[in-house]
mmCIF file with all atom_site columns, C-alpha atoms and ligand atoms in Angstrom:
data_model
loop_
_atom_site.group_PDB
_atom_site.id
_atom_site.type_symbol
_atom_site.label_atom_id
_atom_site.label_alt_id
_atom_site.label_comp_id
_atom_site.label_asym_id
_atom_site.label_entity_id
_atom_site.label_seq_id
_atom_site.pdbx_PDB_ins_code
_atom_site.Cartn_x
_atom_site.Cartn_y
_atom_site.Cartn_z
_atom_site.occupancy
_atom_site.B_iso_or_equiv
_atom_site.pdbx_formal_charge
_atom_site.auth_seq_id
_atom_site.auth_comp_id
_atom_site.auth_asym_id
_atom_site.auth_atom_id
_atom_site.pdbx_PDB_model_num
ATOM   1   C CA  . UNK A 1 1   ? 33.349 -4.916  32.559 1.00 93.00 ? 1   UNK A CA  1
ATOM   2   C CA  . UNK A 1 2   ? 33.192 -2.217  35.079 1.00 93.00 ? 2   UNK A CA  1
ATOM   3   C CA  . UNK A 1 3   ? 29.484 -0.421  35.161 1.00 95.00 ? 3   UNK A CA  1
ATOM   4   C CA  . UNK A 1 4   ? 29.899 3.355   36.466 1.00 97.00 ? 4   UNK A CA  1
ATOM   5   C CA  . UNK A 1 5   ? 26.785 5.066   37.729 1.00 98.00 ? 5   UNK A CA  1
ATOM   6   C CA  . UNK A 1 6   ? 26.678 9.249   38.263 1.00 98.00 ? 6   UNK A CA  1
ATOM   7   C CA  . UNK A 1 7   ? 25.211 10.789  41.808 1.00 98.00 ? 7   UNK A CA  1
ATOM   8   C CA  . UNK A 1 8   ? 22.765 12.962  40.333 1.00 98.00 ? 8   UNK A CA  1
ATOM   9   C CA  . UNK A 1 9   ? 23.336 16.214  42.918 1.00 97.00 ? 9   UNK A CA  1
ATOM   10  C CA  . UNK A 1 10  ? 20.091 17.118  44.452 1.00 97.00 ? 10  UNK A CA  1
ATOM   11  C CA  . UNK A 1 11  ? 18.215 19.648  46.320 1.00 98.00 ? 11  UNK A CA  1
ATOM   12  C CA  . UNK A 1 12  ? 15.556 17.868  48.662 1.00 97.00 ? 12  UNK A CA  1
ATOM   13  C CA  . UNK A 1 13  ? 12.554 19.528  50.411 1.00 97.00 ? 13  UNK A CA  1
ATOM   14  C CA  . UNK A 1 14  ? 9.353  18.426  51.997 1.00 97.00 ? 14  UNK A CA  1
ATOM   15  C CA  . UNK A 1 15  ? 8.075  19.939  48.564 1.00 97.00 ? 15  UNK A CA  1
ATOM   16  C CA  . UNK A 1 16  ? 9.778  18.155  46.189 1.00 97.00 ? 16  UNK A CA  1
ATOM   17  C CA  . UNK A 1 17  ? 13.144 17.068  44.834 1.00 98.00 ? 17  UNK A CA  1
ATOM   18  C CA  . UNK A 1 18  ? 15.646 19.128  42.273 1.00 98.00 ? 18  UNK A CA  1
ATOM   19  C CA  . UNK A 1 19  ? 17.488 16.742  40.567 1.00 97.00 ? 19  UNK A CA  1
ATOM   20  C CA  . UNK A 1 20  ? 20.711 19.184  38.831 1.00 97.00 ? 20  UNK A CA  1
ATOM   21  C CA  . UNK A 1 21  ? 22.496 18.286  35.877 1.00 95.00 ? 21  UNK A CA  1
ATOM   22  C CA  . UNK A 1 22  ? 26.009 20.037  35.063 1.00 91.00 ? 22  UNK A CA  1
ATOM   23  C CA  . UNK A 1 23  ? 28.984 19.769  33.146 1.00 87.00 ? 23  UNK A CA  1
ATOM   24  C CA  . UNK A 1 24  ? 31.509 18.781  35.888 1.00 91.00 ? 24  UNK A CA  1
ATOM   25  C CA  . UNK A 1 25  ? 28.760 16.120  37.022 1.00 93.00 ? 25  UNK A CA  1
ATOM   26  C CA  . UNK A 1 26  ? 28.771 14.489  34.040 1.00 96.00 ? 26  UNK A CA  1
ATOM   27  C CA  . UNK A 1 27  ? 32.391 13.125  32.522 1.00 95.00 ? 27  UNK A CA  1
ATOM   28  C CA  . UNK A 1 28  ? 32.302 14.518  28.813 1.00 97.00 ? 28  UNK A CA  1
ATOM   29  C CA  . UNK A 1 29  ? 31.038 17.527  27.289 1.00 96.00 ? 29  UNK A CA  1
ATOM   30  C CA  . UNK A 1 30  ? 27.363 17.314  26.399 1.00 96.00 ? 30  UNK A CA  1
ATOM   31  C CA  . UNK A 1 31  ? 26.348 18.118  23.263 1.00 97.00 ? 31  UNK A CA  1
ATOM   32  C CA  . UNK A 1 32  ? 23.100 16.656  23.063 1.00 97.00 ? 32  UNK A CA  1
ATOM   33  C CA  . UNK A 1 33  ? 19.926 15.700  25.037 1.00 97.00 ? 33  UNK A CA  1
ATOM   34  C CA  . UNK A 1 34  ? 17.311 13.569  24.333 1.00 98.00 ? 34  UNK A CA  1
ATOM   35  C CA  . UNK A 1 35  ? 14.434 11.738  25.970 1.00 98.00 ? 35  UNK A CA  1
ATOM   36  C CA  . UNK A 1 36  ? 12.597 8.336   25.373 1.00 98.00 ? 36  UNK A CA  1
ATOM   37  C CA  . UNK A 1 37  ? 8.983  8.502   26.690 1.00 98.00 ? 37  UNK A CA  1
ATOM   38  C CA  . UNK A 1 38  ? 5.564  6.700   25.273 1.00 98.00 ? 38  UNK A CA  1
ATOM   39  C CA  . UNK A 1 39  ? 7.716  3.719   24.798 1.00 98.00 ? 39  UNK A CA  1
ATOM   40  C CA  . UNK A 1 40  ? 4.949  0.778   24.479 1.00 97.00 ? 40  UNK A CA  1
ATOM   41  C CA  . UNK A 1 41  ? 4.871  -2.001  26.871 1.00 93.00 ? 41  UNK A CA  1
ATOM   42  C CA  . UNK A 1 42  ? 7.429  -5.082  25.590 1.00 96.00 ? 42  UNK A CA  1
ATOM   43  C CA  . UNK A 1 43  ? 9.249  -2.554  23.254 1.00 98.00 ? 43  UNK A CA  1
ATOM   44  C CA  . UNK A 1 44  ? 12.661 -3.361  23.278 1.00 98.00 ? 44  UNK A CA  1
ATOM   45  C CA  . UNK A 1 45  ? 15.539 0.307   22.342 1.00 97.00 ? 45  UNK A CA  1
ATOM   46  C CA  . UNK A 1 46  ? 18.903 0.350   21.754 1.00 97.00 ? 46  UNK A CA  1
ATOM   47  C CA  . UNK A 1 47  ? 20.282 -2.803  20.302 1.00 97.00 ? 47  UNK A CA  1
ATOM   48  C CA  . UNK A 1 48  ? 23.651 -1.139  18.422 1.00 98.00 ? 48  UNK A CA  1
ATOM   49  C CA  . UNK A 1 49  ? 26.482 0.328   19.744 1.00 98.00 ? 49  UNK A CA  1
ATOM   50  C CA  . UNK A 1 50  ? 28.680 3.564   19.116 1.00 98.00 ? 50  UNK A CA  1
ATOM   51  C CA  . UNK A 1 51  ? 32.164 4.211   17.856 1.00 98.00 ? 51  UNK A CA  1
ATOM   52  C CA  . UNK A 1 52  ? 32.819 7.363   19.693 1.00 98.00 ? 52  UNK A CA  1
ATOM   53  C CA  . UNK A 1 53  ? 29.582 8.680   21.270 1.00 98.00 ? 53  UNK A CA  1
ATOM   54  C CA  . UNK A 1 54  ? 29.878 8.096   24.908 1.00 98.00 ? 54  UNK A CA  1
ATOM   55  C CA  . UNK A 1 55  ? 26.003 8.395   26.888 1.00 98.00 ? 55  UNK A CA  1
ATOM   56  C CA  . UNK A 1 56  ? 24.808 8.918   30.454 1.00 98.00 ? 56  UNK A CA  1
ATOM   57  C CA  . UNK A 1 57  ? 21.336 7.613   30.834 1.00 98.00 ? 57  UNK A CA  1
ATOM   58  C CA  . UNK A 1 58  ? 18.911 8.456   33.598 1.00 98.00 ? 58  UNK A CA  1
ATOM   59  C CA  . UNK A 1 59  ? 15.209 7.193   34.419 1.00 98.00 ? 59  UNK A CA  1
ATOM   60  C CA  . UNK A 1 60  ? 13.314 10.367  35.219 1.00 98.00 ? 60  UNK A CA  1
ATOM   61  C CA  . UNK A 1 61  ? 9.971  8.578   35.211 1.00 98.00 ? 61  UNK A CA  1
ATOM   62  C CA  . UNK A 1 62  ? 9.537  5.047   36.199 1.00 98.00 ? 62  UNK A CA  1
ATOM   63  C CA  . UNK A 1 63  ? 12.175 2.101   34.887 1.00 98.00 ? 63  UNK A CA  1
ATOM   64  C CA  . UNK A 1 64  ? 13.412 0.041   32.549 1.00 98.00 ? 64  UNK A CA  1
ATOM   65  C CA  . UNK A 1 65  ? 16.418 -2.436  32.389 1.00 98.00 ? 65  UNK A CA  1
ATOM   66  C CA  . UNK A 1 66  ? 19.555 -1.572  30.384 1.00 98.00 ? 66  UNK A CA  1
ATOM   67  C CA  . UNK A 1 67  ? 21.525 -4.698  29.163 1.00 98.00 ? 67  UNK A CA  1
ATOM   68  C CA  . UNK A 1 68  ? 24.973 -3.743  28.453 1.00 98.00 ? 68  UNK A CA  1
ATOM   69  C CA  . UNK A 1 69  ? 27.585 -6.265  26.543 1.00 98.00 ? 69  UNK A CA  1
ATOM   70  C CA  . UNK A 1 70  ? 31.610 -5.102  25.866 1.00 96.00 ? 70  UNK A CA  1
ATOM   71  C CA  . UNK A 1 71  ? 31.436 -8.407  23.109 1.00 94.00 ? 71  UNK A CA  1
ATOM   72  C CA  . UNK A 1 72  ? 33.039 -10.478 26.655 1.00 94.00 ? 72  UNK A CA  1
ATOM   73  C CA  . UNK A 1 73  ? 30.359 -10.178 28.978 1.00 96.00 ? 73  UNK A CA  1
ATOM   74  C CA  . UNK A 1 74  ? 27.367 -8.993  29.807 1.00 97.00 ? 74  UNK A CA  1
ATOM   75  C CA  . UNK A 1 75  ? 25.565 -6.824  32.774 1.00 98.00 ? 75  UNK A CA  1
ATOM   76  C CA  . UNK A 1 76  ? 21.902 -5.935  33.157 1.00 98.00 ? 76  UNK A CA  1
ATOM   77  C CA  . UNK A 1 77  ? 21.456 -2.815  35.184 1.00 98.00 ? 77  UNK A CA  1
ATOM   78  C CA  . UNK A 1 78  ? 17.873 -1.676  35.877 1.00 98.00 ? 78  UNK A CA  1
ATOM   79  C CA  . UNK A 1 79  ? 17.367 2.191   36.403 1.00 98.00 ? 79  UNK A CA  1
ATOM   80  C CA  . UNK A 1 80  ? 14.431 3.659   38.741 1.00 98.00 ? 80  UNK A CA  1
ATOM   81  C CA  . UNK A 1 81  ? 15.657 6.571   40.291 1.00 98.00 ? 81  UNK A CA  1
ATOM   82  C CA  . UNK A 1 82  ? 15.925 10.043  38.515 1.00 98.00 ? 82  UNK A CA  1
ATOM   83  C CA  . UNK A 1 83  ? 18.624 10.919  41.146 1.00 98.00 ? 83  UNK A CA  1
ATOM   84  C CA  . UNK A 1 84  ? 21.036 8.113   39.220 1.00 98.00 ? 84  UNK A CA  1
ATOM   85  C CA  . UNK A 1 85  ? 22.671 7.964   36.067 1.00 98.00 ? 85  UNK A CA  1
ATOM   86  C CA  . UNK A 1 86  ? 24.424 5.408   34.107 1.00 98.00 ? 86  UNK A CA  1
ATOM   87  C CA  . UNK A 1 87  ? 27.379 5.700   32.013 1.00 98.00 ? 87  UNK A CA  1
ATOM   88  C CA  . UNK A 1 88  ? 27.553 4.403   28.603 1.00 98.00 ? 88  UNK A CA  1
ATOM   89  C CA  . UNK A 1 89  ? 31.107 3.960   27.327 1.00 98.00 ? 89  UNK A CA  1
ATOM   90  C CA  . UNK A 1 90  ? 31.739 3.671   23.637 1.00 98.00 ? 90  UNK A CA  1
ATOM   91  C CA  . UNK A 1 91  ? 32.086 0.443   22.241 1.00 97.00 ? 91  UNK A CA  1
ATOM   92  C CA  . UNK A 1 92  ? 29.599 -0.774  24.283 1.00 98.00 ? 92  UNK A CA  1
ATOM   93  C CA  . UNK A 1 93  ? 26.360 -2.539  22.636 1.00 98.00 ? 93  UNK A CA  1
ATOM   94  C CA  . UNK A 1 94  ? 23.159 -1.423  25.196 1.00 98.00 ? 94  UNK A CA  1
ATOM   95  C CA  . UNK A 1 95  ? 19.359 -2.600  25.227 1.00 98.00 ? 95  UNK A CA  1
ATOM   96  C CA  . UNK A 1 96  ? 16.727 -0.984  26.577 1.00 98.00 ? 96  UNK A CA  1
ATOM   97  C CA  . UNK A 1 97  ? 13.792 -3.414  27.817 1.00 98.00 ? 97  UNK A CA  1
ATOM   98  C CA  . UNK A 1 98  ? 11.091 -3.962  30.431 1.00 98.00 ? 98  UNK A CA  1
ATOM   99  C CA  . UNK A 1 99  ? 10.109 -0.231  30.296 1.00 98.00 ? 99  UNK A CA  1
ATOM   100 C CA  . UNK A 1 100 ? 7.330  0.324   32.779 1.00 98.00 ? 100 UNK A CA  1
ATOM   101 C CA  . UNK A 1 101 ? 4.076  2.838   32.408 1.00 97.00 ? 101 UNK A CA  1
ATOM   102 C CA  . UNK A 1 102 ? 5.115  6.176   31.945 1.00 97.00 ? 102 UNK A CA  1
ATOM   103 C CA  . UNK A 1 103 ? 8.745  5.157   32.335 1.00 98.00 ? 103 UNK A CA  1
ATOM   104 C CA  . UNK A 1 104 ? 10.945 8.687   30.772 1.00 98.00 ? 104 UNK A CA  1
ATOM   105 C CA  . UNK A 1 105 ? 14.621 8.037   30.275 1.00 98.00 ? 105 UNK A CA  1
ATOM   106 C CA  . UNK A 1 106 ? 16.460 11.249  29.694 1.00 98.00 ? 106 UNK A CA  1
ATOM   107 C CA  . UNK A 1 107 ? 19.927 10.586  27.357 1.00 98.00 ? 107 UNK A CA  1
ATOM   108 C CA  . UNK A 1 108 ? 23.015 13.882  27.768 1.00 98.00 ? 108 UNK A CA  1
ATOM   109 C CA  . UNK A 1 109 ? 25.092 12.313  24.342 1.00 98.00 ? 109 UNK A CA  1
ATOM   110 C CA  . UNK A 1 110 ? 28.596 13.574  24.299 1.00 98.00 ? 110 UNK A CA  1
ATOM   111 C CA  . UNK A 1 111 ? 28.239 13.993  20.253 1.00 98.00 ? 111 UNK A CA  1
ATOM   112 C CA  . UNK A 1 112 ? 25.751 15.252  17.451 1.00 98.00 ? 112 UNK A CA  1
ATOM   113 C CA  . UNK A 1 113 ? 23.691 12.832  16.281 1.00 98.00 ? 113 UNK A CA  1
ATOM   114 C CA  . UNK A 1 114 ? 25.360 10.730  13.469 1.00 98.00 ? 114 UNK A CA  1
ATOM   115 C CA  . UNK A 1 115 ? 24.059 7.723   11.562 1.00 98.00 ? 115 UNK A CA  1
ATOM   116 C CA  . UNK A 1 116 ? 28.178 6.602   10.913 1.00 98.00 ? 116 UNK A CA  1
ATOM   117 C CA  . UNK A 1 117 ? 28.853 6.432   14.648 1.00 98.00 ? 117 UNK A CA  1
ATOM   118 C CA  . UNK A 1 118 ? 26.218 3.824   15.197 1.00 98.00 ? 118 UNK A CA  1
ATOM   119 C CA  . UNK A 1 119 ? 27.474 -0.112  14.792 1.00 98.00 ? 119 UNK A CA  1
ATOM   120 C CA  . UNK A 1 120 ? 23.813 -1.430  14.871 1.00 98.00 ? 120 UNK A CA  1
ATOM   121 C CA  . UNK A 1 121 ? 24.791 -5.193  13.728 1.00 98.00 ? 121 UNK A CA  1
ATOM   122 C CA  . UNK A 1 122 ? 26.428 -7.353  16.791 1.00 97.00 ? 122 UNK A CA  1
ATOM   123 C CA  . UNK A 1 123 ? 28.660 -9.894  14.599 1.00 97.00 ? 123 UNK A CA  1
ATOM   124 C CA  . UNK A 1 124 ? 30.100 -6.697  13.404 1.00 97.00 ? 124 UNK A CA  1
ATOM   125 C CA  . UNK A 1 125 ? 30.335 -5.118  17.034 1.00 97.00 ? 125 UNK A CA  1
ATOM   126 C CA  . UNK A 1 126 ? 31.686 -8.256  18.337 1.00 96.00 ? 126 UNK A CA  1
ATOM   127 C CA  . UNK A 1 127 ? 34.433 -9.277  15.795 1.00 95.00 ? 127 UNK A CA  1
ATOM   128 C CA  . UNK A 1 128 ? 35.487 -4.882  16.076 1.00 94.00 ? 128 UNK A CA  1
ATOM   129 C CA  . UNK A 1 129 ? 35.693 -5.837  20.210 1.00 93.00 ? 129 UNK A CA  1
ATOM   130 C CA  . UNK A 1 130 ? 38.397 -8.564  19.393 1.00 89.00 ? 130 UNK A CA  1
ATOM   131 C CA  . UNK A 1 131 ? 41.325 -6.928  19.827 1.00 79.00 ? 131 UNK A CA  1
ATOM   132 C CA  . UNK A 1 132 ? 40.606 -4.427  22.339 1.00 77.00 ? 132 UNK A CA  1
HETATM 133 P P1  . TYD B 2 .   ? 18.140 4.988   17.853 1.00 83.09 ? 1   TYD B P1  1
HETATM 134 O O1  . TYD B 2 .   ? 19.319 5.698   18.399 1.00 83.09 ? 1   TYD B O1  1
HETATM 135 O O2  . TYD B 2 .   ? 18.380 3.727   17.076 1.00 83.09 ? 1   TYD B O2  1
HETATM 136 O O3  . TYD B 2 .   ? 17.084 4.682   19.014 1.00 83.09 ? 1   TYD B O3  1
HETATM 137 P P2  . TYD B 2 .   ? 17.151 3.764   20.319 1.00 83.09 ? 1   TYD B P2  1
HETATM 138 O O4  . TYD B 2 .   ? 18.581 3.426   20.587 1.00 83.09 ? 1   TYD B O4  1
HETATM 139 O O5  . TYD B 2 .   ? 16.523 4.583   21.375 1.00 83.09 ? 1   TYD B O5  1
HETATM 140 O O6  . TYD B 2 .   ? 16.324 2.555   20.039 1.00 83.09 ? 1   TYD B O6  1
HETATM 141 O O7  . TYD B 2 .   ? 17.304 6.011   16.968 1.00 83.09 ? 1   TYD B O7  1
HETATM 142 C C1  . TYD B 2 .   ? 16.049 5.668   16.413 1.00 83.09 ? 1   TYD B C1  1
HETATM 143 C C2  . TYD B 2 .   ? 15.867 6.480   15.128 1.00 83.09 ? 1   TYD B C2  1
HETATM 144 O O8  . TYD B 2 .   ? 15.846 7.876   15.428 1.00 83.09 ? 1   TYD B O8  1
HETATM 145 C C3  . TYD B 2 .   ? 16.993 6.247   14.126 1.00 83.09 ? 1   TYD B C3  1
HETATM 146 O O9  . TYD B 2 .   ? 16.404 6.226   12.823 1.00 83.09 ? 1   TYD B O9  1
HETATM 147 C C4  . TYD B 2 .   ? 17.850 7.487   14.265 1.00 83.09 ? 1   TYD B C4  1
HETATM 148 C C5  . TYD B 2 .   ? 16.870 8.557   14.725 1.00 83.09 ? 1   TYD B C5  1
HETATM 149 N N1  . TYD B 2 .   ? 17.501 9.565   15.608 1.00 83.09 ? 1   TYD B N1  1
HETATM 150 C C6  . TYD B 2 .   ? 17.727 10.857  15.166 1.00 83.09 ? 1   TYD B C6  1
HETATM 151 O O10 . TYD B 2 .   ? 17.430 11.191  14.007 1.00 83.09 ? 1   TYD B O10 1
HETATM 152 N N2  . TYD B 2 .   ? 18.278 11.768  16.022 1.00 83.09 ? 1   TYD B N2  1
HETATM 153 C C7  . TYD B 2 .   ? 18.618 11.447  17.283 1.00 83.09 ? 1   TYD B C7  1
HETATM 154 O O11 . TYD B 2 .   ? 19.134 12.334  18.046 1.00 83.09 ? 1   TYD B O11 1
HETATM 155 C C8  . TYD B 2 .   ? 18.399 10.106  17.736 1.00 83.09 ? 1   TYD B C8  1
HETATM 156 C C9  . TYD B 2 .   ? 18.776 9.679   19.134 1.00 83.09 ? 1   TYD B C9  1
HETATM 157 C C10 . TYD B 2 .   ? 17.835 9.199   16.870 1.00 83.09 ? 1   TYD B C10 1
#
């Protein structure tokens, strides 16, 4: 399974760091953004999978590890730097773990939210994997 991460284009100076998000960084439309923060120490996210929605996920506080499984194998990628995103394909079943203190990760969605585009049971994400 091949993991794709985004250069985050940024503006550096002694006084700080602009991180820039745009539409031809990214490689689908976005058409929503979200954010994770608060998340409790040993809290584990994610755990499902979407039909369609495709996600770019960036840590713009601290870390946390994203385990990501195509129903073949299985990659654990751990994001610290808000200068780096990670692609989220659909058809992909992520989890979210070992968030640290404060850790913030920022999610550009390329659809609406929608309850029917989730697959949030693996058997089921799995056996829809087999012939793909
Ligand atoms: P979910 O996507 O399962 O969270 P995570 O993958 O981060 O663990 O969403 C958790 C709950 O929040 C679920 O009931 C759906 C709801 N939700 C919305 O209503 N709108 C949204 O934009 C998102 C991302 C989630």
């Amino acid at each position: 399974m091949q993991i794709q991460f985004i250069d985050i284009p940024k503006i550096t100076n002694t006084k700080g760091n602009i991180g820039v998000l745009e539409n031809d960084t990214i490689p689908f439309e976005i058409k929503r953004v979200y954010y994770l923060f608060d998340v409790p120490s040993g809290a584990k996210r994610g755990g499902h999978a979407h039909k369609k929605l495709k996600q770019v996920l960036i840590a713009i506080s601290g870390s946390f590890d994203v385990v990501v499984k195509d129903g073949k194998s299985k990659q654990t990628i751990t994001l610290n730097r808000p200068d780096r995103g990670l692609l989220i394909e659909n058809n992909r079943w992520r989890e979210l773990e070992n968030f640290s203190s404060g850790a913030v990760c920022l999610v550009l969605a390329s659809e609406a939210y929608d309850e029917k585009d989730y697959i949030r049971n693996y058997k089921e994400f799995k056996e829809s994997q087999l012939n793909k």
